[in-house]
C-alpha cells in the first residue's frame, strides 16, 4: 500500500518523522529542513481528513529524560509549519487518552522517543560482552516489543517518513510495523523518494556511473567502496581517506591523515578496481597546510611528495581538473563526503568545485545525481546548488548502509 493510494479520512495515523533538528543554546531551531521535508506526507494525511500522531527522537539522551532534548521546544515550530494547532504529549508511552481524543484534522506531537531505552532496545548500565549483558539484551527485546505495541495502540495506520533512522531497528522505525496489517502501514512521501533515488543509483544506473567518495577515514567507508566496485565505471576517492592509498603506494604524505592498518586494504581495493575495469581516480595534487587551521599558510604540492611538517588539506587544481572531466562525462553520479577540510573556508574550494561539476553534469548533460552525507549536502546548500542536483538525501548513515548493500530495517518492516 502506498500513501497516495490510501484515504486517511477518519483515520488516526502515527507517523515516524525525523524532527532531530539542530537547536541553539536557547532551544531555538537553527535549520528546519527536516520539518519541511515531512510536510508533504503530513499535509496529505490532514488533507484527507485524518488526524496525526507525530513521533520522533532528538539527540542522544540514552534512555533518560533530558529537558534540553525535549520535543516540546519545537511544538510551536511544527504548528507554524503545518498551519494547524499541535498539542503535546509530555510522555510518549502515556499518551493513550490524548490520542483517543484526537478529531479529524488534529495533531498530537509525542515527547522524545529516546527518553525510553526501549526505543533503541539497548541495555543501559550493563557492560557489553558479559553474561549479564546478554540477559539484559533479551529482557530489553521483550520490553521494546511492549513499547512498540503501546505506540501502535494509539493509531489505525502507521507511516514511516524518517529515512535518517531507516537503518536502525528501533521500536518506532521497525518493530511497531509488526502491529499493523500490510494495508495499514506504508512509507511516507519523503521515504519513498529516498528509496527511489537510491534504487536509481544502485539498480537502474545509466552509464558511465561515477561515485565520488570523500571524507576523513577509509575505515568508515570501506564496505561502501567495495560494494560500489561491482557497480561503477569510475570511483573518485578524495579527502583525508585518499592519503592511506597514497602512503600504501610508497608516497610521502607528511602529517596527512591516514590509517596505517588499512594500507593493505587500500592496495586490495586498487587491485580489485583494476581487475573489474573500474577507473579508480585518486588525487594527484593537494593544497597542503603546515597547521590544522583556516589561517594556515598554503602550498600546492604533488600528492606523493608532501613536505615533512605539512599535511594535505584540500584537492589541488590538477586533481580537480582530472575529476571534472570524469564527472562531466558521467550519466549517473553518487557523491558522499568532502574532498578537503570543508569546515575551513580557505580549504573548502575543492569540495565547492565538485559541487559545481555535479550540478553542471546534471543540468547540462542530463546526469542523475544523488548527493548524501553531511558535508556534501552542506556544500550543495552553501553554493546554492541543492536544486541543481537530482536528489539530496536526508539520511547520511541510512544512505551509506543502503549503498553498502545492507537491508534497511525501516524499509524492510513495511516493504518486506
mmCIF file of C-alpha atoms in Angstrom:
data_model
loop_
_atom_site.group_PDB
_atom_site.id
_atom_site.type_symbol
_atom_site.label_atom_id
_atom_site.label_comp_id
_atom_site.label_asym_id
_atom_site.label_seq_id
_atom_site.Cartn_x
_atom_site.Cartn_y
_atom_site.Cartn_z
ATOM 1 C CA UNK A 1 0.000 0.000 0.000
ATOM 2 C CA UNK A 2 1.361 3.455 -0.895
ATOM 3 C CA UNK A 3 0.451 6.661 0.884
ATOM 4 C CA UNK A 4 -1.074 8.157 -2.289
ATOM 5 C CA UNK A 5 -3.414 5.178 -2.685
ATOM 6 C CA UNK A 6 -4.639 5.381 0.904
ATOM 7 C CA UNK A 7 -7.547 7.538 2.101
ATOM 8 C CA UNK A 8 -6.904 8.716 5.664
ATOM 9 C CA UNK A 9 -10.418 10.119 6.206
ATOM 10 C CA UNK A 10 -11.495 9.351 9.791
ATOM 11 C CA UNK A 11 -8.208 7.512 10.487
ATOM 12 C CA UNK A 12 -5.584 8.199 13.130
ATOM 13 C CA UNK A 13 -2.103 7.937 11.618
ATOM 14 C CA UNK A 14 1.007 7.576 13.766
ATOM 15 C CA UNK A 15 3.888 8.936 11.714
ATOM 16 C CA UNK A 16 7.591 8.417 12.452
ATOM 17 C CA UNK A 17 9.177 11.689 11.393
ATOM 18 C CA UNK A 18 12.774 12.862 11.719
ATOM 19 C CA UNK A 19 12.458 16.039 13.759
ATOM 20 C CA UNK A 20 16.010 15.689 15.119
ATOM 21 C CA UNK A 21 16.650 19.327 14.226
ATOM 22 C CA UNK A 22 19.627 21.410 15.409
ATOM 23 C CA UNK A 23 18.866 23.812 18.272
ATOM 24 C CA UNK A 24 20.785 26.795 19.616
ATOM 25 C CA UNK A 25 21.534 27.347 23.325
ATOM 26 C CA UNK A 26 18.052 28.828 23.781
ATOM 27 C CA UNK A 27 16.305 25.801 22.299
ATOM 28 C CA UNK A 28 15.517 27.611 19.024
ATOM 29 C CA UNK A 29 15.735 25.724 15.704
ATOM 30 C CA UNK A 30 18.693 26.772 13.549
ATOM 31 C CA UNK A 31 17.743 24.660 10.493
ATOM 32 C CA UNK A 32 14.181 23.415 9.892
ATOM 33 C CA UNK A 33 14.957 21.383 6.737
ATOM 34 C CA UNK A 34 13.796 18.132 8.354
ATOM 35 C CA UNK A 35 10.453 19.573 9.411
ATOM 36 C CA UNK A 36 9.854 20.993 5.931
ATOM 37 C CA UNK A 37 10.814 17.634 4.415
ATOM 38 C CA UNK A 38 7.977 15.880 6.266
ATOM 39 C CA UNK A 39 5.255 18.373 5.299
ATOM 40 C CA UNK A 40 4.024 16.715 2.060
ATOM 41 C CA UNK A 41 3.248 13.474 3.960
ATOM 42 C CA UNK A 42 1.652 15.233 6.930
ATOM 43 C CA UNK A 43 -0.456 17.536 4.754
ATOM 44 C CA UNK A 44 -1.654 14.598 2.641
ATOM 45 C CA UNK A 45 -2.981 12.868 5.791
ATOM 46 C CA UNK A 46 -4.627 16.011 7.158
ATOM 47 C CA UNK A 47 -5.993 16.895 3.702
ATOM 48 C CA UNK A 48 -7.762 13.534 3.526
ATOM 49 C CA UNK A 49 -9.430 14.227 6.865
ATOM 50 C CA UNK A 50 -7.165 12.117 9.044
ATOM 51 C CA UNK A 51 -5.572 13.012 12.377
ATOM 52 C CA UNK A 52 -1.849 12.894 13.151
ATOM 53 C CA UNK A 53 0.260 11.495 15.965
ATOM 54 C CA UNK A 54 3.854 12.576 15.361
ATOM 55 C CA UNK A 55 6.781 10.734 16.927
ATOM 56 C CA UNK A 56 10.495 11.416 16.660
ATOM 57 C CA UNK A 57 13.766 11.296 18.555
ATOM 58 C CA UNK A 58 16.050 14.241 19.253
ATOM 59 C CA UNK A 59 19.730 13.891 20.061
ATOM 60 C CA UNK A 60 21.144 11.083 22.203
ATOM 61 C CA UNK A 61 19.540 11.166 25.668
ATOM 62 C CA UNK A 62 20.480 7.454 26.113
ATOM 63 C CA UNK A 63 17.195 6.381 27.674
ATOM 64 C CA UNK A 64 16.993 9.228 30.168
ATOM 65 C CA UNK A 65 14.800 12.336 30.317
ATOM 66 C CA UNK A 66 16.790 15.413 29.278
ATOM 67 C CA UNK A 67 14.833 18.708 29.098
ATOM 68 C CA UNK A 68 17.384 20.130 26.635
ATOM 69 C CA UNK A 69 16.322 17.411 24.169
ATOM 70 C CA UNK A 70 12.572 17.759 24.679
ATOM 71 C CA UNK A 71 10.460 17.938 21.532
ATOM 72 C CA UNK A 72 8.221 20.330 23.449
ATOM 73 C CA UNK A 73 10.711 23.036 22.398
ATOM 74 C CA UNK A 74 9.728 22.672 18.742
ATOM 75 C CA UNK A 75 5.942 22.275 19.137
ATOM 76 C CA UNK A 76 5.262 25.864 18.039
ATOM 77 C CA UNK A 77 7.553 25.496 15.007
ATOM 78 C CA UNK A 78 5.702 22.331 13.931
ATOM 79 C CA UNK A 79 2.386 24.122 14.472
ATOM 80 C CA UNK A 80 3.534 27.045 12.322
ATOM 81 C CA UNK A 81 4.807 24.744 9.551
ATOM 82 C CA UNK A 82 1.569 22.726 9.451
ATOM 83 C CA UNK A 83 -0.759 25.694 9.870
ATOM 84 C CA UNK A 84 -2.948 23.861 12.408
ATOM 85 C CA UNK A 85 -2.845 23.640 16.236
ATOM 86 C CA UNK A 86 -0.477 20.969 17.592
ATOM 87 C CA UNK A 87 -0.910 19.566 21.100
ATOM 88 C CA UNK A 88 1.933 17.931 23.031
ATOM 89 C CA UNK A 89 2.141 14.651 24.954
ATOM 90 C CA UNK A 90 4.848 15.010 27.647
ATOM 91 C CA UNK A 91 5.252 11.218 27.923
ATOM 92 C CA UNK A 92 5.241 9.253 24.672
ATOM 93 C CA UNK A 93 4.336 5.997 26.460
ATOM 94 C CA UNK A 94 1.381 7.511 28.314
ATOM 95 C CA UNK A 95 -0.448 9.330 25.550
ATOM 96 C CA UNK A 96 -3.399 6.963 25.033
ATOM 97 C CA UNK A 97 -6.028 9.404 26.287
ATOM 98 C CA UNK A 98 -4.726 12.312 24.209
ATOM 99 C CA UNK A 99 -4.510 10.097 21.119
ATOM 100 C CA UNK A 100 -8.033 8.733 21.643
ATOM 101 C CA UNK A 101 -9.428 12.283 21.912
ATOM 102 C CA UNK A 102 -7.969 13.395 18.538
ATOM 103 C CA UNK A 103 -10.542 14.500 15.983
ATOM 104 C CA UNK A 104 -10.159 14.739 12.225
ATOM 105 C CA UNK A 105 -7.548 17.368 11.283
ATOM 106 C CA UNK A 106 -5.977 17.461 14.755
ATOM 107 C CA UNK A 107 -2.298 16.849 15.570
ATOM 108 C CA UNK A 108 -0.515 15.428 18.614
ATOM 109 C CA UNK A 109 3.283 15.585 18.986
ATOM 110 C CA UNK A 110 4.792 12.945 21.305
ATOM 111 C CA UNK A 111 7.774 13.586 23.579
ATOM 112 C CA UNK A 112 11.246 12.356 22.552
ATOM 113 C CA UNK A 113 11.098 8.584 21.964
ATOM 114 C CA UNK A 114 14.675 8.114 23.147
ATOM 115 C CA UNK A 115 13.799 9.196 26.677
ATOM 116 C CA UNK A 116 12.873 5.487 26.853
ATOM 117 C CA UNK A 117 15.745 2.957 26.466
ATOM 118 C CA UNK A 118 13.153 0.621 24.884
ATOM 119 C CA UNK A 119 13.131 2.797 21.755
ATOM 120 C CA UNK A 120 16.700 1.850 20.779
ATOM 121 C CA UNK A 121 16.471 -1.529 22.523
ATOM 122 C CA UNK A 122 19.920 -1.278 24.116
ATOM 123 C CA UNK A 123 20.536 -2.366 27.724
ATOM 124 C CA UNK A 124 21.555 0.562 29.925
ATOM 125 C CA UNK A 125 24.286 0.360 32.576
ATOM 126 C CA UNK A 126 25.464 -3.173 31.697
ATOM 127 C CA UNK A 127 28.879 -3.920 30.188
ATOM 128 C CA UNK A 128 28.903 -5.420 26.699
ATOM 129 C CA UNK A 129 30.310 -8.934 26.335
ATOM 130 C CA UNK A 130 29.224 -10.098 29.798
ATOM 131 C CA UNK A 131 26.576 -12.785 30.572
ATOM 132 C CA UNK A 132 24.589 -10.016 32.311
ATOM 133 C CA UNK A 133 24.557 -8.040 29.072
ATOM 134 C CA UNK A 134 23.086 -10.969 27.093
ATOM 135 C CA UNK A 135 20.427 -11.455 29.740
ATOM 136 C CA UNK A 136 19.626 -7.737 29.800
ATOM 137 C CA UNK A 137 19.520 -7.667 26.000
ATOM 138 C CA UNK A 138 16.868 -10.413 25.868
ATOM 139 C CA UNK A 139 14.807 -8.653 28.531
ATOM 140 C CA UNK A 140 15.147 -5.379 26.618
ATOM 141 C CA UNK A 141 13.910 -7.014 23.396
ATOM 142 C CA UNK A 142 10.696 -8.019 25.158
ATOM 143 C CA UNK A 143 10.344 -4.501 26.601
ATOM 144 C CA UNK A 144 10.964 -2.985 23.180
ATOM 145 C CA UNK A 145 8.074 -5.002 21.732
ATOM 146 C CA UNK A 146 5.776 -3.791 24.514
ATOM 147 C CA UNK A 147 6.850 -0.190 23.927
ATOM 148 C CA UNK A 148 6.202 -0.538 20.180
ATOM 149 C CA UNK A 149 2.820 -2.148 20.901
ATOM 150 C CA UNK A 150 1.873 0.814 23.117
ATOM 151 C CA UNK A 151 2.785 3.301 20.378
ATOM 152 C CA UNK A 152 0.866 1.252 17.807
ATOM 153 C CA UNK A 153 -2.237 1.219 20.001
ATOM 154 C CA UNK A 154 -2.668 4.978 19.511
ATOM 155 C CA UNK A 155 -3.477 4.727 15.794
ATOM 156 C CA UNK A 156 -5.170 2.924 12.908
ATOM 157 C CA UNK A 157 -2.319 3.422 10.448
ATOM 158 C CA UNK A 158 1.493 3.565 10.662
ATOM 159 C CA UNK A 159 3.573 5.727 8.317
ATOM 160 C CA UNK A 160 7.373 5.827 8.374
ATOM 161 C CA UNK A 161 8.758 9.018 6.854
ATOM 162 C CA UNK A 162 12.098 9.145 8.711
ATOM 163 C CA UNK A 163 14.771 7.986 6.271
ATOM 164 C CA UNK A 164 17.527 9.284 8.555
ATOM 165 C CA UNK A 165 16.741 6.451 11.001
ATOM 166 C CA UNK A 166 15.737 3.783 8.461
ATOM 167 C CA UNK A 167 18.979 1.873 9.160
ATOM 168 C CA UNK A 168 18.031 1.426 12.838
ATOM 169 C CA UNK A 169 15.848 -1.408 14.107
ATOM 170 C CA UNK A 170 14.192 0.737 16.749
ATOM 171 C CA UNK A 171 10.718 0.419 18.269
ATOM 172 C CA UNK A 172 9.341 3.335 16.238
ATOM 173 C CA UNK A 173 11.155 2.619 12.973
ATOM 174 C CA UNK A 174 10.702 -1.128 12.542
ATOM 175 C CA UNK A 175 9.230 -3.093 15.480
ATOM 176 C CA UNK A 176 5.981 -1.075 15.506
ATOM 177 C CA UNK A 177 5.189 -2.227 11.955
ATOM 178 C CA UNK A 178 4.507 -5.750 13.287
ATOM 179 C CA UNK A 179 1.320 -4.427 14.905
ATOM 180 C CA UNK A 180 -0.259 -3.225 11.648
ATOM 181 C CA UNK A 181 -1.508 -5.315 8.718
ATOM 182 C CA UNK A 182 0.047 -4.813 5.290
ATOM 183 C CA UNK A 183 -2.697 -2.379 4.209
ATOM 184 C CA UNK A 184 -2.280 -0.216 7.300
ATOM 185 C CA UNK A 185 1.466 0.519 7.123
ATOM 186 C CA UNK A 186 3.307 2.464 4.463
ATOM 187 C CA UNK A 187 6.303 4.627 3.647
ATOM 188 C CA UNK A 188 5.832 8.389 3.711
ATOM 189 C CA UNK A 189 6.431 10.514 0.621
ATOM 190 C CA UNK A 190 9.936 11.546 1.728
ATOM 191 C CA UNK A 191 10.932 7.926 2.429
ATOM 192 C CA UNK A 192 9.553 6.812 -0.940
ATOM 193 C CA UNK A 193 11.605 9.481 -2.713
ATOM 194 C CA UNK A 194 14.758 8.404 -0.854
ATOM 195 C CA UNK A 195 14.244 4.724 -1.695
ATOM 196 C CA UNK A 196 13.566 5.531 -5.369
ATOM 197 C CA UNK A 197 16.647 7.793 -5.575
ATOM 198 C CA UNK A 198 18.915 5.092 -4.133
ATOM 199 C CA UNK A 199 17.370 2.432 -6.389
ATOM 200 C CA UNK A 200 18.004 4.724 -9.373
ATOM 201 C CA UNK A 201 21.678 4.739 -8.475
ATOM 202 C CA UNK A 202 22.172 1.136 -7.363
ATOM 203 C CA UNK A 203 19.779 -0.782 -9.602
ATOM 204 C CA UNK A 204 18.905 1.403 -12.585
ATOM 205 C CA UNK A 205 22.083 3.415 -13.151
ATOM 206 C CA UNK A 206 22.838 4.742 -16.603
ATOM 207 C CA UNK A 207 26.498 4.525 -17.583
ATOM 208 C CA UNK A 208 29.091 5.912 -17.225
ATOM 209 C CA UNK A 209 28.370 5.730 -13.466
ATOM 210 C CA UNK A 210 30.731 7.684 -11.201
ATOM 211 C CA UNK A 211 30.890 7.539 -7.408
ATOM 212 C CA UNK A 212 32.732 10.294 -5.537
ATOM 213 C CA UNK A 213 33.645 9.137 -2.037
ATOM 214 C CA UNK A 214 35.352 11.603 0.272
ATOM 215 C CA UNK A 215 35.681 12.219 3.991
ATOM 216 C CA UNK A 216 38.382 11.593 6.531
ATOM 217 C CA UNK A 217 38.654 7.840 7.062
ATOM 218 C CA UNK A 218 38.821 4.761 4.832
ATOM 219 C CA UNK A 219 37.572 2.638 7.745
ATOM 220 C CA UNK A 220 34.162 4.363 7.784
ATOM 221 C CA UNK A 221 33.512 3.754 4.074
ATOM 222 C CA UNK A 222 35.481 0.633 3.148
ATOM 223 C CA UNK A 223 32.359 -1.559 2.807
ATOM 224 C CA UNK A 224 30.707 1.120 0.632
ATOM 225 C CA UNK A 225 33.760 1.344 -1.641
ATOM 226 C CA UNK A 226 33.931 -2.447 -2.042
ATOM 227 C CA UNK A 227 30.233 -2.735 -2.904
ATOM 228 C CA UNK A 228 30.490 0.092 -5.446
ATOM 229 C CA UNK A 229 33.326 -1.623 -7.337
ATOM 230 C CA UNK A 230 30.742 -4.018 -8.810
ATOM 231 C CA UNK A 231 28.544 -1.146 -9.998
ATOM 232 C CA UNK A 232 30.551 1.885 -11.088
ATOM 233 C CA UNK A 233 32.704 2.782 -14.081
ATOM 234 C CA UNK A 234 34.627 5.477 -12.187
ATOM 235 C CA UNK A 235 35.447 5.723 -8.495
ATOM 236 C CA UNK A 236 36.870 9.036 -7.289
ATOM 237 C CA UNK A 237 38.403 8.837 -3.815
ATOM 238 C CA UNK A 238 39.228 12.191 -2.228
ATOM 239 C CA UNK A 239 39.574 13.863 1.143
ATOM 240 C CA UNK A 240 41.588 12.512 4.053
ATOM 241 C CA UNK A 241 40.890 8.888 3.170
ATOM 242 C CA UNK A 242 42.924 9.254 -0.030
ATOM 243 C CA UNK A 243 46.229 9.560 1.853
ATOM 244 C CA UNK A 244 46.036 5.950 3.069
ATOM 245 C CA UNK A 245 46.027 4.910 -0.623
ATOM 246 C CA UNK A 246 48.961 7.226 -1.410
ATOM 247 C CA UNK A 247 51.097 6.058 1.531
ATOM 248 C CA UNK A 248 50.294 2.415 0.680
ATOM 249 C CA UNK A 249 51.948 3.036 -2.722
ATOM 250 C CA UNK A 250 55.079 4.481 -1.087
ATOM 251 C CA UNK A 251 54.109 8.156 -1.236
ATOM 252 C CA UNK A 252 55.465 10.749 1.215
ATOM 253 C CA UNK A 253 52.367 12.236 2.856
ATOM 254 C CA UNK A 254 53.892 14.386 5.624
ATOM 255 C CA UNK A 255 51.447 14.826 8.507
ATOM 256 C CA UNK A 256 48.391 13.976 6.402
ATOM 257 C CA UNK A 257 45.589 11.974 7.975
ATOM 258 C CA UNK A 258 45.874 8.243 7.206
ATOM 259 C CA UNK A 259 45.259 4.767 8.631
ATOM 260 C CA UNK A 260 48.344 2.542 8.573
ATOM 261 C CA UNK A 261 46.351 -0.575 9.447
ATOM 262 C CA UNK A 262 44.254 -0.158 6.293
ATOM 263 C CA UNK A 263 47.067 0.217 3.765
ATOM 264 C CA UNK A 264 46.789 -3.442 2.714
ATOM 265 C CA UNK A 265 43.031 -2.987 2.264
ATOM 266 C CA UNK A 266 43.685 0.128 0.164
ATOM 267 C CA UNK A 267 46.034 -1.805 -2.138
ATOM 268 C CA UNK A 268 43.405 -4.560 -2.314
ATOM 269 C CA UNK A 269 40.771 -2.031 -3.420
ATOM 270 C CA UNK A 270 43.137 -0.740 -6.131
ATOM 271 C CA UNK A 271 43.821 -4.285 -7.371
ATOM 272 C CA UNK A 272 40.096 -5.145 -7.372
ATOM 273 C CA UNK A 273 39.289 -1.960 -9.308
ATOM 274 C CA UNK A 274 41.897 -2.833 -11.934
ATOM 275 C CA UNK A 275 40.580 -6.395 -12.220
ATOM 276 C CA UNK A 276 36.969 -5.183 -12.622
ATOM 277 C CA UNK A 277 37.893 -2.469 -15.116
ATOM 278 C CA UNK A 278 36.915 0.374 -12.794
ATOM 279 C CA UNK A 279 38.772 3.659 -13.254
ATOM 280 C CA UNK A 280 39.920 4.452 -9.696
ATOM 281 C CA UNK A 281 40.915 8.117 -9.589
ATOM 282 C CA UNK A 282 42.928 9.366 -6.611
ATOM 283 C CA UNK A 283 44.132 12.914 -6.010
ATOM 284 C CA UNK A 284 47.405 13.759 -7.798
ATOM 285 C CA UNK A 285 47.950 17.167 -6.253
ATOM 286 C CA UNK A 286 46.996 18.652 -2.880
ATOM 287 C CA UNK A 287 46.744 22.027 -1.211
ATOM 288 C CA UNK A 288 48.882 21.465 1.888
ATOM 289 C CA UNK A 289 48.888 23.375 5.151
ATOM 290 C CA UNK A 290 51.513 23.419 7.907
ATOM 291 C CA UNK A 291 48.928 23.684 10.699
ATOM 292 C CA UNK A 292 45.370 22.434 11.050
ATOM 293 C CA UNK A 293 43.619 25.804 10.942
ATOM 294 C CA UNK A 294 41.822 28.040 8.467
ATOM 295 C CA UNK A 295 44.670 30.574 8.617
ATOM 296 C CA UNK A 296 47.435 28.051 7.848
ATOM 297 C CA UNK A 297 49.937 29.004 5.113
ATOM 298 C CA UNK A 298 49.274 27.005 1.923
ATOM 299 C CA UNK A 299 51.269 25.431 -0.870
ATOM 300 C CA UNK A 300 50.194 23.262 -3.800
ATOM 301 C CA UNK A 301 52.287 20.083 -3.932
ATOM 302 C CA UNK A 302 52.467 16.719 -5.660
ATOM 303 C CA UNK A 303 50.391 14.226 -3.619
ATOM 304 C CA UNK A 304 53.306 11.756 -3.450
ATOM 305 C CA UNK A 305 55.753 14.385 -2.145
ATOM 306 C CA UNK A 306 54.161 16.345 0.685
ATOM 307 C CA UNK A 307 56.958 18.045 2.687
ATOM 308 C CA UNK A 308 57.639 16.991 6.279
ATOM 309 C CA UNK A 309 55.567 19.015 8.730
ATOM 310 C CA UNK A 310 52.848 19.700 6.133
ATOM 311 C CA UNK A 311 49.523 17.934 5.547
ATOM 312 C CA UNK A 312 47.148 17.678 2.606
ATOM 313 C CA UNK A 313 44.028 19.747 3.343
ATOM 314 C CA UNK A 314 42.276 20.233 0.002
ATOM 315 C CA UNK A 315 42.278 18.911 -3.533
ATOM 316 C CA UNK A 316 44.782 20.661 -5.801
ATOM 317 C CA UNK A 317 43.996 22.201 -9.225
ATOM 318 C CA UNK A 318 45.265 19.220 -11.255
ATOM 319 C CA UNK A 319 43.184 16.744 -9.208
ATOM 320 C CA UNK A 320 40.097 18.897 -9.761
ATOM 321 C CA UNK A 321 40.804 19.115 -13.498
ATOM 322 C CA UNK A 322 41.027 15.295 -13.716
ATOM 323 C CA UNK A 323 37.827 14.839 -11.722
ATOM 324 C CA UNK A 324 35.921 17.494 -13.664
ATOM 325 C CA UNK A 325 36.475 15.571 -16.896
ATOM 326 C CA UNK A 326 35.243 12.301 -15.320
ATOM 327 C CA UNK A 327 32.170 13.901 -13.702
ATOM 328 C CA UNK A 328 31.063 15.826 -16.801
ATOM 329 C CA UNK A 329 31.185 12.642 -18.886
ATOM 330 C CA UNK A 330 29.010 10.718 -16.375
ATOM 331 C CA UNK A 331 25.329 9.813 -16.670
ATOM 332 C CA UNK A 332 24.882 8.705 -13.025
ATOM 333 C CA UNK A 333 26.701 10.360 -10.132
ATOM 334 C CA UNK A 334 26.758 9.434 -6.450
ATOM 335 C CA UNK A 335 28.547 11.841 -4.112
ATOM 336 C CA UNK A 336 29.244 11.241 -0.427
ATOM 337 C CA UNK A 337 31.865 13.176 1.523
ATOM 338 C CA UNK A 338 34.065 16.262 1.036
ATOM 339 C CA UNK A 339 37.422 16.275 -0.773
ATOM 340 C CA UNK A 340 39.081 18.684 1.672
ATOM 341 C CA UNK A 341 38.778 20.187 5.142
ATOM 342 C CA UNK A 342 35.439 21.700 4.201
ATOM 343 C CA UNK A 343 34.821 23.263 7.631
ATOM 344 C CA UNK A 344 37.683 25.691 6.938
ATOM 345 C CA UNK A 345 36.646 28.218 4.264
ATOM 346 C CA UNK A 346 40.214 28.511 2.984
ATOM 347 C CA UNK A 347 40.320 24.758 2.319
ATOM 348 C CA UNK A 348 36.742 24.344 1.030
ATOM 349 C CA UNK A 349 37.472 25.256 -2.595
ATOM 350 C CA UNK A 350 37.859 21.683 -3.863
ATOM 351 C CA UNK A 351 34.585 20.499 -2.343
ATOM 352 C CA UNK A 352 32.824 23.559 -3.778
ATOM 353 C CA UNK A 353 34.214 22.786 -7.238
ATOM 354 C CA UNK A 354 32.996 19.167 -7.014
ATOM 355 C CA UNK A 355 29.518 20.533 -6.157
ATOM 356 C CA UNK A 356 29.649 22.731 -9.267
ATOM 357 C CA UNK A 357 30.763 19.868 -11.537
ATOM 358 C CA UNK A 358 27.976 17.588 -10.250
ATOM 359 C CA UNK A 359 25.403 20.354 -10.795
ATOM 360 C CA UNK A 360 26.757 21.057 -14.291
ATOM 361 C CA UNK A 361 26.631 17.375 -15.265
ATOM 362 C CA UNK A 362 23.027 17.232 -14.035
ATOM 363 C CA UNK A 363 21.764 20.454 -15.606
ATOM 364 C CA UNK A 364 23.669 20.453 -18.896
ATOM 365 C CA UNK A 365 24.330 16.778 -19.598
ATOM 366 C CA UNK A 366 21.208 15.146 -18.125
ATOM 367 C CA UNK A 367 23.022 13.070 -15.491
ATOM 368 C CA UNK A 368 21.134 11.673 -12.477
ATOM 369 C CA UNK A 369 22.940 12.850 -9.336
ATOM 370 C CA UNK A 370 22.416 11.708 -5.760
ATOM 371 C CA UNK A 371 24.167 13.708 -3.012
ATOM 372 C CA UNK A 372 24.201 12.499 0.591
ATOM 373 C CA UNK A 373 26.206 12.872 3.785
ATOM 374 C CA UNK A 374 26.517 15.968 5.960
ATOM 375 C CA UNK A 375 29.367 17.859 4.273
ATOM 376 C CA UNK A 376 28.310 17.024 0.702
ATOM 377 C CA UNK A 377 24.803 18.284 1.477
ATOM 378 C CA UNK A 378 26.276 21.349 3.228
ATOM 379 C CA UNK A 379 28.379 22.034 0.111
ATOM 380 C CA UNK A 380 25.481 21.990 -2.365
ATOM 381 C CA UNK A 381 23.492 24.173 0.056
ATOM 382 C CA UNK A 382 26.379 26.593 0.686
ATOM 383 C CA UNK A 383 26.881 27.190 -3.027
ATOM 384 C CA UNK A 384 23.133 27.365 -3.742
ATOM 385 C CA UNK A 385 23.200 24.215 -5.860
ATOM 386 C CA UNK A 386 20.785 21.929 -3.960
ATOM 387 C CA UNK A 387 18.099 22.449 -6.608
ATOM 388 C CA UNK A 388 20.628 21.844 -9.403
ATOM 389 C CA UNK A 389 21.286 18.187 -8.498
ATOM 390 C CA UNK A 390 18.737 15.388 -8.922
ATOM 391 C CA UNK A 391 18.356 14.406 -5.281
ATOM 392 C CA UNK A 392 19.780 15.433 -1.910
ATOM 393 C CA UNK A 393 19.455 12.625 0.639
ATOM 394 C CA UNK A 394 18.338 13.483 4.174
ATOM 395 C CA UNK A 395 19.933 10.405 5.761
ATOM 396 C CA UNK A 396 23.704 10.090 5.513
ATOM 397 C CA UNK A 397 24.037 6.914 7.614
ATOM 398 C CA UNK A 398 20.988 5.229 6.084
ATOM 399 C CA UNK A 399 22.144 6.107 2.581
ATOM 400 C CA UNK A 400 25.617 4.678 3.223
ATOM 401 C CA UNK A 401 24.194 1.413 4.573
ATOM 402 C CA UNK A 402 21.903 1.100 1.552
ATOM 403 C CA UNK A 403 24.909 1.661 -0.737
ATOM 404 C CA UNK A 404 26.826 -0.969 1.237
ATOM 405 C CA UNK A 405 24.091 -3.364 0.144
ATOM 406 C CA UNK A 406 22.528 -3.705 3.601
ATOM 407 C CA UNK A 407 18.801 -4.120 4.100
ATOM 408 C CA UNK A 408 17.353 -1.086 5.909
ATOM 409 C CA UNK A 409 15.107 -2.306 8.760
ATOM 410 C CA UNK A 410 12.819 0.739 8.467
ATOM 411 C CA UNK A 411 12.108 -0.048 4.822
ATOM 412 C CA UNK A 412 12.004 -3.836 5.185
ATOM 413 C CA UNK A 413 9.436 -3.609 8.026
ATOM 414 C CA UNK A 414 6.981 -2.166 5.522
ATOM 415 C CA UNK A 415 8.042 -3.493 2.130
ATOM 416 C CA UNK A 416 9.254 -6.902 3.320
#
